PDB file of C-alpha atoms in Angstrom:
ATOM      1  CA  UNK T   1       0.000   0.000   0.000  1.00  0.00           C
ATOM      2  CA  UNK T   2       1.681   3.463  -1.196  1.00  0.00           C
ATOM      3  CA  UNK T   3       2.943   5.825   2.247  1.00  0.00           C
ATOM      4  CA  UNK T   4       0.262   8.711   1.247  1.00  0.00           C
ATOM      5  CA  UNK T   5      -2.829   6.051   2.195  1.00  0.00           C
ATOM      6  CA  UNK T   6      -3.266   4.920   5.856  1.00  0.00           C
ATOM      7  CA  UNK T   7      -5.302   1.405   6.528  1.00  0.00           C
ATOM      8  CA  UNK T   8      -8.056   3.438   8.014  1.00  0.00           C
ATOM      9  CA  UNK T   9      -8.611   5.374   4.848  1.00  0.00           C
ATOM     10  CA  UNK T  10      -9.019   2.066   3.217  1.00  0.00           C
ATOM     11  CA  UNK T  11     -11.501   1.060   5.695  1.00  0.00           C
ATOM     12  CA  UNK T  12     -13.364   4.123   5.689  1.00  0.00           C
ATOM     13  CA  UNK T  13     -13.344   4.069   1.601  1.00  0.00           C
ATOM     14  CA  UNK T  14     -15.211   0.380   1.765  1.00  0.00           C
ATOM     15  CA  UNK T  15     -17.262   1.120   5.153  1.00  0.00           C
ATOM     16  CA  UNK T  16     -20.779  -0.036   4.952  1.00  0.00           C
ATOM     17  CA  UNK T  17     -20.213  -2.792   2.486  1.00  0.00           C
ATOM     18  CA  UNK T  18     -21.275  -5.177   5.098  1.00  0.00           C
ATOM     19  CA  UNK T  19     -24.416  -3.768   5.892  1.00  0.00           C
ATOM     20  CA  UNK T  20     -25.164  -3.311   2.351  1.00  0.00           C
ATOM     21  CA  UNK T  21     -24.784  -7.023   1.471  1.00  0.00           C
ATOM     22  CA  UNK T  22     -27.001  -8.546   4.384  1.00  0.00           C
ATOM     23  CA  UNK T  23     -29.260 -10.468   4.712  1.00  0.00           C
ATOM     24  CA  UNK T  24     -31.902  -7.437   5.465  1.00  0.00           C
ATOM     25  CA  UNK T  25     -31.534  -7.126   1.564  1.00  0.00           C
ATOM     26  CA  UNK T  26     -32.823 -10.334   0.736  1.00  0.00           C
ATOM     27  CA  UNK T  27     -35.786 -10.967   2.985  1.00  0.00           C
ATOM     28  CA  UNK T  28     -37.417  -7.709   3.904  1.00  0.00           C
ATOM     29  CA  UNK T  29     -39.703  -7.711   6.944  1.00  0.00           C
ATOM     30  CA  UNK T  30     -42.181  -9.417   7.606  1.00  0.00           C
ATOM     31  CA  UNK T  31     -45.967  -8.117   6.949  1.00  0.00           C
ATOM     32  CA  UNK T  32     -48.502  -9.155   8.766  1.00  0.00           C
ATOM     33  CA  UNK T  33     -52.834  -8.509   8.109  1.00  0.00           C
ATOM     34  CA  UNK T  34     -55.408 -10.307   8.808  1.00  0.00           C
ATOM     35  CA  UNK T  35     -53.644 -13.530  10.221  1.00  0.00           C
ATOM     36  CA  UNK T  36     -51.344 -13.455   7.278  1.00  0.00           C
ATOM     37  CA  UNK T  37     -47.520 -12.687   7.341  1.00  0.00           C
ATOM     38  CA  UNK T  38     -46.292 -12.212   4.228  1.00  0.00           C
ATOM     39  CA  UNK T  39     -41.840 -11.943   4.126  1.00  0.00           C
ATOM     40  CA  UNK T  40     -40.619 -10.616   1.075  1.00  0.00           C
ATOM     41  CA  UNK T  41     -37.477 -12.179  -0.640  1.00  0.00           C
ATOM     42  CA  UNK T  42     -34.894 -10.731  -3.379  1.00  0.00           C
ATOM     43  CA  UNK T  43     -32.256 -11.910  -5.089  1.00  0.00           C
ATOM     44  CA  UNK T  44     -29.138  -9.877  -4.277  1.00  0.00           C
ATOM     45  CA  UNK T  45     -25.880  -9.620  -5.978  1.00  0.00           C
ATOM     46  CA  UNK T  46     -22.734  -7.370  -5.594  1.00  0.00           C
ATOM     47  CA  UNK T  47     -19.523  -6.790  -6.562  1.00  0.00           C
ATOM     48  CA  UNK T  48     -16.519  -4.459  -6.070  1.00  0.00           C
ATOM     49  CA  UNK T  49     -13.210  -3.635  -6.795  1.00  0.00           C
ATOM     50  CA  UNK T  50     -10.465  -0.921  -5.894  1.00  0.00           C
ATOM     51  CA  UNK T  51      -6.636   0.153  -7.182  1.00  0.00           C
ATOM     52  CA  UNK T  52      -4.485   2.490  -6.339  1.00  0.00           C
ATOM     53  CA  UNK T  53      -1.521   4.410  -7.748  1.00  0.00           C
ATOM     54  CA  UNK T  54       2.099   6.230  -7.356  1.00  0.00           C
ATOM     55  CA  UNK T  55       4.835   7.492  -9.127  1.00  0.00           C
ATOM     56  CA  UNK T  56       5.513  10.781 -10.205  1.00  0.00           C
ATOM     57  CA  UNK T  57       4.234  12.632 -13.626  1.00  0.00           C
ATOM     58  CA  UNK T  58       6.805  14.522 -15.754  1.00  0.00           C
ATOM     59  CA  UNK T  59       6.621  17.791 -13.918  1.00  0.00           C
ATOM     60  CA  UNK T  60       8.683  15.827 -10.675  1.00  0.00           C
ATOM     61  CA  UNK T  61       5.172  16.345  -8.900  1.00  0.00           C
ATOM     62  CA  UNK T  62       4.091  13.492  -6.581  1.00  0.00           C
ATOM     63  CA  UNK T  63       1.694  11.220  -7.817  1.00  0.00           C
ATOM     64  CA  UNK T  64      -0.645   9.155  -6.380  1.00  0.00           C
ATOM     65  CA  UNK T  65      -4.328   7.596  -6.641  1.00  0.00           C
ATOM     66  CA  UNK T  66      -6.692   5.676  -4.865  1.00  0.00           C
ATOM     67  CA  UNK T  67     -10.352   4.063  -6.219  1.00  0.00           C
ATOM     68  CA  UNK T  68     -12.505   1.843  -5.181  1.00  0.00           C
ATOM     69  CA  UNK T  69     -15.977   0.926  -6.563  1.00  0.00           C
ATOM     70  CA  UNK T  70     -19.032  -0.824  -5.628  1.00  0.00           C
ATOM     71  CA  UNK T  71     -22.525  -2.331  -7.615  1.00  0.00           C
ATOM     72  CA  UNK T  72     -25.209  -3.780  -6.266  1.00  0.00           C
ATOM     73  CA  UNK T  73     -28.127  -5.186  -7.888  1.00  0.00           C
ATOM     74  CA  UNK T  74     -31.416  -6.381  -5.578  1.00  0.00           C
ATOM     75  CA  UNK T  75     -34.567  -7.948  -7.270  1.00  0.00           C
ATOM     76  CA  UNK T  76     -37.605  -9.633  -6.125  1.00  0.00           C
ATOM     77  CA  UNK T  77     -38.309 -12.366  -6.293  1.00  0.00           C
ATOM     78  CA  UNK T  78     -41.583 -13.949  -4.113  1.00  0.00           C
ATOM     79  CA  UNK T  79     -42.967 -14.070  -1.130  1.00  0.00           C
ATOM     80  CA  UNK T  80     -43.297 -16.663   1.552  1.00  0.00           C
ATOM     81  CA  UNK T  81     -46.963 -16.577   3.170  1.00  0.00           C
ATOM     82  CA  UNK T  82     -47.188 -17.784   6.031  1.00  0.00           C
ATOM     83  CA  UNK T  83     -50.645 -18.773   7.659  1.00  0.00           C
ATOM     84  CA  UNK T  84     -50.771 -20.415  11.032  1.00  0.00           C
ATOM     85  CA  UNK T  85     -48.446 -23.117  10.809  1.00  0.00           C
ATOM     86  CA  UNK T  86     -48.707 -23.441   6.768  1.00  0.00           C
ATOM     87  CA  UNK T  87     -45.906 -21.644   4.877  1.00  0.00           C
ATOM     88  CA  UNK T  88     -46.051 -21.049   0.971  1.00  0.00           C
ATOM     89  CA  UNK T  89     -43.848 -19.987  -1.709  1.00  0.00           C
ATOM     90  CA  UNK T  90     -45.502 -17.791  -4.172  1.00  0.00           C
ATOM     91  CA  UNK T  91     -43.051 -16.391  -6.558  1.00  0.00           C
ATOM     92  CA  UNK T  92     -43.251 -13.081  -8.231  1.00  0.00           C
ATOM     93  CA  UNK T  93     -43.514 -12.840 -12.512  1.00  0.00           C
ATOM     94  CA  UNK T  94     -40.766 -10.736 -13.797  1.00  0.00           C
ATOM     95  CA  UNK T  95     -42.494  -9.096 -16.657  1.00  0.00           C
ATOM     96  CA  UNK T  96     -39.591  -7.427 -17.779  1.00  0.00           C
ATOM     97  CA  UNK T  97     -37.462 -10.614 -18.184  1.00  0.00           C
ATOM     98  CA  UNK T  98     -40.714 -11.798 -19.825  1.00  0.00           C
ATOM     99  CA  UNK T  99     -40.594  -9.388 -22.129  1.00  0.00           C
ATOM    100  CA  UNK T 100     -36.608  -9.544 -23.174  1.00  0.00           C
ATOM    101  CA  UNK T 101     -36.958 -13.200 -23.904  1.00  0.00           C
ATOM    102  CA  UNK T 102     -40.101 -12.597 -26.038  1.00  0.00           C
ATOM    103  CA  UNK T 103     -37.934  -9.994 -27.831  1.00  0.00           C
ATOM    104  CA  UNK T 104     -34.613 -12.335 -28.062  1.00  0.00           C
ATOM    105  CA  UNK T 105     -37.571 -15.467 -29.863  1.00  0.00           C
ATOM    106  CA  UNK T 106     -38.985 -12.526 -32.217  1.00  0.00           C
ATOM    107  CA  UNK T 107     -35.677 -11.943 -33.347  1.00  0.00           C
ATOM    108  CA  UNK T 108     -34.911 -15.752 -33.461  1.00  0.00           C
ATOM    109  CA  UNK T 109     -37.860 -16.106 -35.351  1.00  0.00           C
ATOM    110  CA  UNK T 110     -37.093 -13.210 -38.193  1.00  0.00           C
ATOM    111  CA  UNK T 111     -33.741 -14.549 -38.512  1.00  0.00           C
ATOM    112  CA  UNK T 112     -34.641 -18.162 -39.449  1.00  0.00           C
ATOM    113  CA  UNK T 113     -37.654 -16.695 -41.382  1.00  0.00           C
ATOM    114  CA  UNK T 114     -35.207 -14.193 -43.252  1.00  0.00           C
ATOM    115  CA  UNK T 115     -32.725 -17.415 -43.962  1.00  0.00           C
ATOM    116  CA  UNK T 116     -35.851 -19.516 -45.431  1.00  0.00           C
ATOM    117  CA  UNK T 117     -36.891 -17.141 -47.178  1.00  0.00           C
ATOM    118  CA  UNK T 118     -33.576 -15.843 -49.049  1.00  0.00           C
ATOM    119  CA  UNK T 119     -32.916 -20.153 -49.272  1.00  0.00           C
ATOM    120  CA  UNK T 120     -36.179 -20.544 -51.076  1.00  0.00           C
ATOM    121  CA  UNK T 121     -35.590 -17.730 -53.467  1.00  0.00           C
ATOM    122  CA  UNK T 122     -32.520 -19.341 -55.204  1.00  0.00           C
TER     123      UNK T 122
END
């Protein structure tokens, strides 16, 4: 680790990544009504990465550099109802994801119709 950054400033610059990637993020609370407790789930993923640098430029300046970076992506999935001592999954319908694959067969489907047709015209 280069002299200009101290392991605190390291810690402080990736502070909170633990809480971000708990478990809190996956199941939210619970909600209950009417006898019913309903606990939301997600799917969460995350990823992150840092560098640093050094050196000097041209000028005989000191150089130096630090980065680090972070994603996080969260997405429901279901619910699990729970009611008395029955529990039940009950999974949510991405539309969205739906609607990509509907668009990746369309295009499929032009393709192979384009390459039939241009097949039957020679």
């Amino acid at each position: 680790m280069p002299d200009w950054m101290s392991n605190d400033e390291v810690l402080e610059s990736i502070k909170g990544t633990h809480e971000t990637l708990s478990v809190r993020r996956a199941y939210g609370d619970p909600i209950e009504l009417e006898g019913v407790t309903v606990i939301p789930v997600a799917r969460v993923a995350g990823g992150g990465g840092g560098g640093a640098g050094g050196g000097e430029d041209e000028n005989e300046a000191r150089g130096g550099g630090f980065g680090t970076g972070f994603g996080l992506q969260v997405s429901p999935i279901g619910v699990y109802e729970v009611r008395g001592s029955s529990v039940e999954w009950k999974p949510t319908v991405d539309l969205n994801r739906l609607l990509r694959g509907g668009q990746v067969l369309a295009g499929i489907f032009v393709v192979c119709a384009t390459l039939v047709a241009l097949a039957r015209s020679r």
